Coordinates of C-alpha atoms in Angstrom, one line a residue:
X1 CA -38.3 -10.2 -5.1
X2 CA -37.1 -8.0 -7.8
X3 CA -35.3 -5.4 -7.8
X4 CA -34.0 -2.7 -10.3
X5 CA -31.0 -1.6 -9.7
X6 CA -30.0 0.3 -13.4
X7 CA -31.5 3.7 -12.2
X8 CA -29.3 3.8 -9.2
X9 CA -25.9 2.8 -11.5
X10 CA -27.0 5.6 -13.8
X11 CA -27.9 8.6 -10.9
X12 CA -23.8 7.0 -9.9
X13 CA -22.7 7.7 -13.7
X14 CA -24.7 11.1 -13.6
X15 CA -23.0 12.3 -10.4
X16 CA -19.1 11.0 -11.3
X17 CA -20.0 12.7 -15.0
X18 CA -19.8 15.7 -13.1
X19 CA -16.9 15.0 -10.5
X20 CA -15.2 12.2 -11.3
X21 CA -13.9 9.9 -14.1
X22 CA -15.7 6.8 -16.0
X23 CA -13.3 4.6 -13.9
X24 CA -14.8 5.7 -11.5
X25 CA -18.3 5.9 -12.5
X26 CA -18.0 2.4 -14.2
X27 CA -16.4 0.9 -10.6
X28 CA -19.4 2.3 -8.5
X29 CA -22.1 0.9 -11.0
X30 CA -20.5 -2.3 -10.4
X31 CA -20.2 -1.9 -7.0
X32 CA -23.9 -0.7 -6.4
X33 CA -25.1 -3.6 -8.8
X34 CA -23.0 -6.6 -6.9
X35 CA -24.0 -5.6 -3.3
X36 CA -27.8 -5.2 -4.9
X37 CA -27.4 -9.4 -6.3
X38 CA -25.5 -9.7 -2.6
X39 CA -28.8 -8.8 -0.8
X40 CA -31.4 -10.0 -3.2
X41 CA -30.1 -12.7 -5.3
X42 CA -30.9 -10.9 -8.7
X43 CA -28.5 -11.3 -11.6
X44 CA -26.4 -8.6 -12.3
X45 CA -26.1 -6.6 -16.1
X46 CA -22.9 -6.8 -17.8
X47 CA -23.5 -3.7 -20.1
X48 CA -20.4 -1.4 -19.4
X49 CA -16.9 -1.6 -21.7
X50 CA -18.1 -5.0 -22.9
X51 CA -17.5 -6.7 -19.9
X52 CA -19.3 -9.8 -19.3
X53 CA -19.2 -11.2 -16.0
X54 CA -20.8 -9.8 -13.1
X55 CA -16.7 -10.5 -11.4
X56 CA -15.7 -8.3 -13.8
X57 CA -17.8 -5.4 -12.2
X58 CA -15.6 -4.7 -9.3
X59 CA -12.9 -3.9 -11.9
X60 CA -11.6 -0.6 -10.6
X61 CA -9.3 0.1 -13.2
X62 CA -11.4 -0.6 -16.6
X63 CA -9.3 1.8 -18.6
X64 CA -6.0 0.7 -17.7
X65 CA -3.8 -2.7 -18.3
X66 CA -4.8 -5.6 -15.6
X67 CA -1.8 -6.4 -13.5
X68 CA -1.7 -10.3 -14.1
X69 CA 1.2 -13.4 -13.4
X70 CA 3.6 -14.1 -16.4
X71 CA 2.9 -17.2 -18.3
X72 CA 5.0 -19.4 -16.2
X73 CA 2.7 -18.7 -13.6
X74 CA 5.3 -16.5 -11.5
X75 CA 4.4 -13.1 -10.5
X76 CA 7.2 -10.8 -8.7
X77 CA 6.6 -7.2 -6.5
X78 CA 9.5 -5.4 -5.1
X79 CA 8.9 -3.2 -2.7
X80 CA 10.5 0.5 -2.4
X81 CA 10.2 2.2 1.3
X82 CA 10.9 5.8 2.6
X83 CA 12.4 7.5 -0.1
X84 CA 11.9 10.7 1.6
X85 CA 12.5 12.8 -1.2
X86 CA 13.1 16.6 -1.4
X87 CA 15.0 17.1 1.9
X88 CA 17.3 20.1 2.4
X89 CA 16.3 21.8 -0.9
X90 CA 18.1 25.1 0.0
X91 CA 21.6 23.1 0.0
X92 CA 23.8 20.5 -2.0
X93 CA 23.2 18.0 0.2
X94 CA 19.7 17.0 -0.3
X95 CA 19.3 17.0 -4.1
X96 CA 22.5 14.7 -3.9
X97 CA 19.8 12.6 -1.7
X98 CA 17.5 12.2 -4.4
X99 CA 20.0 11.9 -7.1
X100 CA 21.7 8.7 -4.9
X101 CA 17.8 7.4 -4.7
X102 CA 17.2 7.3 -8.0
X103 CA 20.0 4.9 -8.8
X104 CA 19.1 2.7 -5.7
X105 CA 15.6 2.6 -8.1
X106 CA 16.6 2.3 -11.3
X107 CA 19.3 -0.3 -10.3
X108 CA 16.5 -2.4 -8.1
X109 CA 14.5 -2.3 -11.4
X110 CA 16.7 -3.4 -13.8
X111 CA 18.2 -6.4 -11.0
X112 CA 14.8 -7.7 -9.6
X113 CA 12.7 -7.2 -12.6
X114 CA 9.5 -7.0 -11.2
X115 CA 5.9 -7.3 -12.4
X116 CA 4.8 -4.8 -10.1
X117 CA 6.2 -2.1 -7.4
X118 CA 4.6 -1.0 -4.1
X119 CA 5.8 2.0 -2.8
X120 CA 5.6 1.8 1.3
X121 CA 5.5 5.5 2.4
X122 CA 7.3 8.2 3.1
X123 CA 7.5 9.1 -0.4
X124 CA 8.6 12.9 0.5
X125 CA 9.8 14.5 3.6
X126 CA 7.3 17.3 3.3
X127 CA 8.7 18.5 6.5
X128 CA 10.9 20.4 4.2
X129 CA 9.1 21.2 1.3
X130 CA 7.7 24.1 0.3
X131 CA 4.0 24.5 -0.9
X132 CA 4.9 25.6 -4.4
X133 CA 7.0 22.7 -5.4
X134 CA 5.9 19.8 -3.3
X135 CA 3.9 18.0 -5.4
X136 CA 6.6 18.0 -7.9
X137 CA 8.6 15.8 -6.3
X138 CA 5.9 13.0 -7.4
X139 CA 7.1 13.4 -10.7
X140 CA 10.9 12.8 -10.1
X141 CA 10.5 9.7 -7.8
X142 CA 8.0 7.9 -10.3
X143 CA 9.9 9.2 -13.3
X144 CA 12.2 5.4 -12.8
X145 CA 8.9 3.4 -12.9
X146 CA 7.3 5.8 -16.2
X147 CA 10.5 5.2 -17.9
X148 CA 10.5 1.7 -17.5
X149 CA 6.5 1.1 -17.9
X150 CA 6.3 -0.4 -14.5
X151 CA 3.0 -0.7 -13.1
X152 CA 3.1 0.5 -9.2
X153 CA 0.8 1.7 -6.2
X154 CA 1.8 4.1 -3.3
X155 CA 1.3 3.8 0.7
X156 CA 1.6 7.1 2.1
X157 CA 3.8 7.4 5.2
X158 CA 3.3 10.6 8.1
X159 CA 6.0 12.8 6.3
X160 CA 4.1 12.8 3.6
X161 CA 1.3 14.9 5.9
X162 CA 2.5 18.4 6.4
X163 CA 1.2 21.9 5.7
X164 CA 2.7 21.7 2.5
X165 CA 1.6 18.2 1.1
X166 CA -0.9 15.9 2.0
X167 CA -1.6 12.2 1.0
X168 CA -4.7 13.5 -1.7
X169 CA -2.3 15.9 -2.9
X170 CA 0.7 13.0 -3.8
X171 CA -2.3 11.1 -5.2
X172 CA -3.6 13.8 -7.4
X173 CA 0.1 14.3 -8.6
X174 CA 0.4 10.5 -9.3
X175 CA -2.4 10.4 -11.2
X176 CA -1.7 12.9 -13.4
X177 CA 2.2 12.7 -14.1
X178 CA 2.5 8.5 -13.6
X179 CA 0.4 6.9 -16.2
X180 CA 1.9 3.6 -14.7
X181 CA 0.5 4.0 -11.0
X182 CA -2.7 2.7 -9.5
X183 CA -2.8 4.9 -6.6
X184 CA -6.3 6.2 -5.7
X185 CA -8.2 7.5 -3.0
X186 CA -11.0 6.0 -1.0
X187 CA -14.9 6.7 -1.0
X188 CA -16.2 10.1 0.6
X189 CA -15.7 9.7 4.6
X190 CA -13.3 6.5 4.6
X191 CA -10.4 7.0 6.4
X192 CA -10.6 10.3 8.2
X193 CA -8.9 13.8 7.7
X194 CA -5.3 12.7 6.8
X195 CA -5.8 9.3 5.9
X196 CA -8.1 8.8 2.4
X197 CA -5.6 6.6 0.6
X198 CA -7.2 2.9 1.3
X199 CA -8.0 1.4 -1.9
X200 CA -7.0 -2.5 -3.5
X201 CA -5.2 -3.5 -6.5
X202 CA -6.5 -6.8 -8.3
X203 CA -3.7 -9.4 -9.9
X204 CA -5.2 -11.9 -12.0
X205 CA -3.8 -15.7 -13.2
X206 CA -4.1 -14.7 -16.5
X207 CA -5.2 -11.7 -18.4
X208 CA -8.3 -12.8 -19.6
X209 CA -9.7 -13.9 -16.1
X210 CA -13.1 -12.7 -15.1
X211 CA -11.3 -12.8 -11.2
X212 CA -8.0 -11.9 -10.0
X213 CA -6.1 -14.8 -7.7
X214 CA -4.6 -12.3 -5.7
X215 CA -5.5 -8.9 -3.8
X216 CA -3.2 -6.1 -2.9
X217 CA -4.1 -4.2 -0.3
X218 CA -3.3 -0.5 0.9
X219 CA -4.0 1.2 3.5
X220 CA -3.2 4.8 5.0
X221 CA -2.2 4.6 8.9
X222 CA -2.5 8.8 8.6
X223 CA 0.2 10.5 11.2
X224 CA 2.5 13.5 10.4
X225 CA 1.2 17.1 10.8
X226 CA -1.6 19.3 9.9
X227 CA -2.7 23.5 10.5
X228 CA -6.0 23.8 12.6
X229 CA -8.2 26.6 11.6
X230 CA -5.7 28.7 14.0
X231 CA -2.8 28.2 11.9
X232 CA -1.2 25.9 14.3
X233 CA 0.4 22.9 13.5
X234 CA -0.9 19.6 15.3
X235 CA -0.5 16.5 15.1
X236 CA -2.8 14.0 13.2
X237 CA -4.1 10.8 14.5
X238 CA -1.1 7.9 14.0
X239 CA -3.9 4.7 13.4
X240 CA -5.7 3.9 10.4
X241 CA -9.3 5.2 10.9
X242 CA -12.2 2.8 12.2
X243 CA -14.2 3.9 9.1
X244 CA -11.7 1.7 6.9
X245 CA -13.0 -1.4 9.0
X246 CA -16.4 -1.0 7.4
X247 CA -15.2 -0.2 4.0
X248 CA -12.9 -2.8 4.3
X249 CA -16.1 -5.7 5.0
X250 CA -18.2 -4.0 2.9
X251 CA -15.2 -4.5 -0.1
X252 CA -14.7 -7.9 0.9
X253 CA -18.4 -9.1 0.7
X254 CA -19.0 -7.8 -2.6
X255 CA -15.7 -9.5 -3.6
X256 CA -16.9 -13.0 -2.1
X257 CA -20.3 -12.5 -4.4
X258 CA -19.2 -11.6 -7.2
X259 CA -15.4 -13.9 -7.5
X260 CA -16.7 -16.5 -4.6
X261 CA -15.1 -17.0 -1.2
X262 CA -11.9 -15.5 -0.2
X263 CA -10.3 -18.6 0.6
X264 CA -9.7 -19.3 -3.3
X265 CA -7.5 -15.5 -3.2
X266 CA -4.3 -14.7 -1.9
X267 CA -3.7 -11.5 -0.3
X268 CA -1.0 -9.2 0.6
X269 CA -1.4 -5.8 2.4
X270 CA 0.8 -2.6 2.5
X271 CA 0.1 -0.1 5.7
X272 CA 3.2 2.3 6.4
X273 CA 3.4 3.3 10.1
X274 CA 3.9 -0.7 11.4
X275 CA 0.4 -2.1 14.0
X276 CA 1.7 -1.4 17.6
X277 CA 1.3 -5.3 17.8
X278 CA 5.1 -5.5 16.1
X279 CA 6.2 -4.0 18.8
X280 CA 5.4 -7.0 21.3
X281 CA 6.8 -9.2 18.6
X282 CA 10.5 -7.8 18.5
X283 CA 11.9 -8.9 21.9
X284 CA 10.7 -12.3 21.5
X285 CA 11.7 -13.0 17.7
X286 CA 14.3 -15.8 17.0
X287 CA 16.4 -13.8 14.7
X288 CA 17.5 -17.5 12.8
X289 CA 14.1 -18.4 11.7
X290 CA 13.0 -15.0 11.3
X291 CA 16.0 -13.3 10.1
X292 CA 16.8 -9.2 9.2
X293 CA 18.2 -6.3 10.9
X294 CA 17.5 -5.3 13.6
X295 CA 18.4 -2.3 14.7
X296 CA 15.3 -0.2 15.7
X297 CA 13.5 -0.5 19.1
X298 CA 10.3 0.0 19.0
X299 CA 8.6 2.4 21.3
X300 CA 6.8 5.6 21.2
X301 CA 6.1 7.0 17.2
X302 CA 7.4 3.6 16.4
X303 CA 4.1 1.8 15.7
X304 CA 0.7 2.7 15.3
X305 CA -1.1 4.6 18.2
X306 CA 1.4 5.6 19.9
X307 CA 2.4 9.0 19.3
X308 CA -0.3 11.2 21.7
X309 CA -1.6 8.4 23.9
X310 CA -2.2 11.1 27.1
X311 CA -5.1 12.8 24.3
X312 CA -5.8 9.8 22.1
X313 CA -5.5 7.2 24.0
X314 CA -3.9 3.5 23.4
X315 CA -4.4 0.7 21.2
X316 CA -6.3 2.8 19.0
X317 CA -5.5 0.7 16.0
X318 CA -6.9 -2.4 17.2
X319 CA -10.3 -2.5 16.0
X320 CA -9.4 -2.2 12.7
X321 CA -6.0 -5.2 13.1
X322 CA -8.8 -7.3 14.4
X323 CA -11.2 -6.5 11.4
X324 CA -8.6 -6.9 8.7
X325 CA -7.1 -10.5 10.5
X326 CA -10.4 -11.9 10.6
X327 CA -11.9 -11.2 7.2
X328 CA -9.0 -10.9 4.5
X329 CA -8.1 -14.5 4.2
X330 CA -4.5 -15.6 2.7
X331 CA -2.8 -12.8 3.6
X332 CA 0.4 -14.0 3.5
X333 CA 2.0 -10.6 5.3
X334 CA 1.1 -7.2 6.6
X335 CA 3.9 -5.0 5.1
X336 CA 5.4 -1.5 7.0
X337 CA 8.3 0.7 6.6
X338 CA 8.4 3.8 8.9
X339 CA 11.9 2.7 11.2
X340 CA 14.4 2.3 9.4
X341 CA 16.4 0.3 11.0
X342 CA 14.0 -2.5 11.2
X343 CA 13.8 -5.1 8.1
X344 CA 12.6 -8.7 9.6
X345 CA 9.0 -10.9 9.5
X346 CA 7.7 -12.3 12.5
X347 CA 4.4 -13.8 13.2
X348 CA 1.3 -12.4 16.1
X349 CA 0.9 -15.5 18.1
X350 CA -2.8 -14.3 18.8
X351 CA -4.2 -13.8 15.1
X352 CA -1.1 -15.6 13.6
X353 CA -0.6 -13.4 11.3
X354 CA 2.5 -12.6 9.8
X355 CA 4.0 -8.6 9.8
X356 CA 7.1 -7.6 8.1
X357 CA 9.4 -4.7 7.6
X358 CA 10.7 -3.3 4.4
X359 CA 14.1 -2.2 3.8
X360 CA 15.1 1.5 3.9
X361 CA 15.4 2.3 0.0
X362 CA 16.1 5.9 -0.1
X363 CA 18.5 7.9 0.6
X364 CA 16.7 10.6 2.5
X365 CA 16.0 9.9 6.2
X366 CA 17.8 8.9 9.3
X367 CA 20.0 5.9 9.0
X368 CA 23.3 4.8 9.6
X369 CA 25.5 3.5 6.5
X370 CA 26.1 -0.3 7.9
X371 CA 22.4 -0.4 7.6
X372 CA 22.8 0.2 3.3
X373 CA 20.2 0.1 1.4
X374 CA 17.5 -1.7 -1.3
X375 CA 14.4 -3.5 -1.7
X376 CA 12.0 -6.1 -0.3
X377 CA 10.8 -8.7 -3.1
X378 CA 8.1 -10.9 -3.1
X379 CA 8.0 -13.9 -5.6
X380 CA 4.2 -15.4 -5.7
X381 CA 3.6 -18.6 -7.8
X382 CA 0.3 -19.7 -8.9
X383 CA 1.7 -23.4 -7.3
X384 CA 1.1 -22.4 -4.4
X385 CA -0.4 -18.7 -4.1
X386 CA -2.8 -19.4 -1.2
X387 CA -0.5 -21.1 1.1
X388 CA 2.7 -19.1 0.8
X389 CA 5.3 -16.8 -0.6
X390 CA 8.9 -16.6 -1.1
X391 CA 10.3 -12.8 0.2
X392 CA 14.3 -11.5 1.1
X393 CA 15.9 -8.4 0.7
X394 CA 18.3 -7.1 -2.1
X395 CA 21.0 -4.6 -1.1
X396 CA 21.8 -1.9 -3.5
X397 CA 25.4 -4.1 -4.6
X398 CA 22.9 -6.7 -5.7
X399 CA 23.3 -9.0 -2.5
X400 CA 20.5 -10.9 -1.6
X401 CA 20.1 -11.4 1.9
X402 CA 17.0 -13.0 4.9
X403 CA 15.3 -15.1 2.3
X404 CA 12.5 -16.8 3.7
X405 CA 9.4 -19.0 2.8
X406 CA 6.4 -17.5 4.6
X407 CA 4.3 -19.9 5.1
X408 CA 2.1 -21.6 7.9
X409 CA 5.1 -23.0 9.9
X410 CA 7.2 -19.9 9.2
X411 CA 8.7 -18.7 12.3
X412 CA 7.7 -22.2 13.9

């Protein structure tokens, strides 16, 4: 059988003419054409920005620098968590926040030099933000990554849903002020009110490769506060949405066609608001081979699913934890931020699947000053990218602390 599938890509490139970018247009051509040779075993076209794979297709970023390892097949992410940004703006104390966070950036830059930066959520407290500057805020936290021409990607945490700012919003922002960042939003109807931000972020070996080796993954866990259409403020849903599950498999299958199975990628996924499965995994953690602070207990806001359980219910996030353990292969951690105090990996015994915690990088938020502050680094090497990773922690004096392998007998 078949089928013709350029009339569909160009109603796509018709439609995003109107409301969206080429990127965009170009990535859902693709998209449309490999799930079309998925189904019916036609050849895709190459025919857009000279690309000439049908891998290179799933490209989501065709206009903008591939993220790739160095030449000595090393390639570094550092990891910046709760900044929380643009507290107290009607006193000294909260600019002097921000001011203090900046450095904590600019120094982690300059000391860990990474390829890449993932930033974990909780970009901005927009519990105390106002509606006219909000957004503004974007452009001081990224200016340390614009400055320095390092590539990054955002998570966005629950204080960054308020009636002042919402996750689109920072995204918009981003886009516009952060040449450097790969943030974007989701399809149309993935992720629920609150919670659009799910989107991956390919790394290849090399430049020039029609696949990338590794995938990063983000994904919006929602929370933090809304108005209803009474002007009341409520509470949104602290889980990410079951509509990411089916986005998620549907990504994943198109990958497998068009770059081959998973199991030749690596994988490493950001989520802010931790899956209530860490909680389980706290009491019972050997804090030698699975070392970090620990100074959080986890409970109720803690983890996903657990904020409004009496109207929600519980465990809400477990459809999608079972969906993203069973079909993203490789993935060497599930990273969080969201408590503070927290900043150790320990492995689910059920999925075996390894979660870890961030450290607390900015300035803004609750915290106690024994607790300091910095980064979480992840060194990949093409050696060994699909069986582990090296990670630790960097304080803000340039210590570097809890460095572990993760790998299949880590917490063994």
């Amino acid at each position: 059988m078949k089928v013709i599938v350029p009339s569909l890509g160009l109603f796509v490139l018709s439609y995003y003419a109107l409301i969206g970018s080429a990127g965009e247009a170009n990535y859902i051509y693709g998209l449309c054409t490999v799930l079309t040779q998925a189904t019916v075993g036609t050849t895709a076209p190459a025919i857009f920005n000279n690309r000439q794979t049908s891998a290179d297709v799933l490209n989501p970023y065709p206009n903008k620098r591939r993220i790739h390892f160095k030449d000595d097949g090393t390639f570094r992410l550092t990891v910046f968590s709760d900044l929380h940004f643009g507290e107290n703006p009607w006193d000294d104390w909260g600019p002097e926040q921000d001011r203090k966070s900046l450095i904590v950036m600019n120094n982690m830059l300059d000391l860990e030099q990474p390829d890449f930066v993932a930033i974990n959520g909780d970009l901005i407290t927009g519990d105390n933000t106002f509606k006219e500057n909000s957004t503004l805020l974007i452009d001081q936290l990224t200016s340390p990554l614009t400055q320095k021409n390092v590539p990054f990607a955002s998570a966005y945490g629950n204080h960054d849903n308020h009636v002042n700012i919402t996750h689109l919003q920072e995204t918009e922002r981003e886009q516009l002020v952060a040449p450097t960042s790969y943030t974007r939003r989701a399809p149309e109807g993935v992720g629920g009110s609150g919670g659009e931000v799910n989107y991956w972020v390919p790394v290849y070996a090399k430049e020039t490769d029609p696949a990338p080796s590794l995938v990063l993954w983000f994904f919006d866990s929602r929370s933090g506060w809304a108005l209803d259409s009474n002007n009341k403020i409520i509470n949104i849903p602290d889980w990410v949405d079951d509509s990411v599950g089916k986005w998620l498999t549907d990504e994943i299958a198109a990958m497998n066609v068009a770059w081959g199975p998973s199991e030749n990628r690596a994988a490493l996924a950001f989520v802010h608001v931790p899956f209530h499965v860490m909680e389980s995994l706290q009491p019972t953690r050997d804090p030698i081979k699975e070392p970090g602070l620990d100074e959080d207990k986890l409970g109720v806001g803690s983890t996903q699913s657990t904020v409004d359980t009496s109207a929600w219910g519980s465990d809400r996030d477990k459809a999608f934890w079972t969906t993203l353990t069973s079909n993203v292969k490789n993935l060497h951690a599930v990273v969080s931020g969201h408590d503070h105090g927290n900043e150790w990996c320990s492995r689910d015994p059920a999925t075996k699947q390894v979660l870890c915690f961030n450290k607390h990088t900015g300035y803004g938020g609750y915290g106690k000053p024994e607790w300091g502050h910095g980064v979480r680094t992840f060194d990949f090497s093409l050696a060994t990218l699909t069986t582990s990773v090296q990670t630790w922690v960097t304080m803000e004096n340039g210590t570097r602390i809890d460095e572990v392998t993760l790998n299949s007998s880590y917490g063994a």
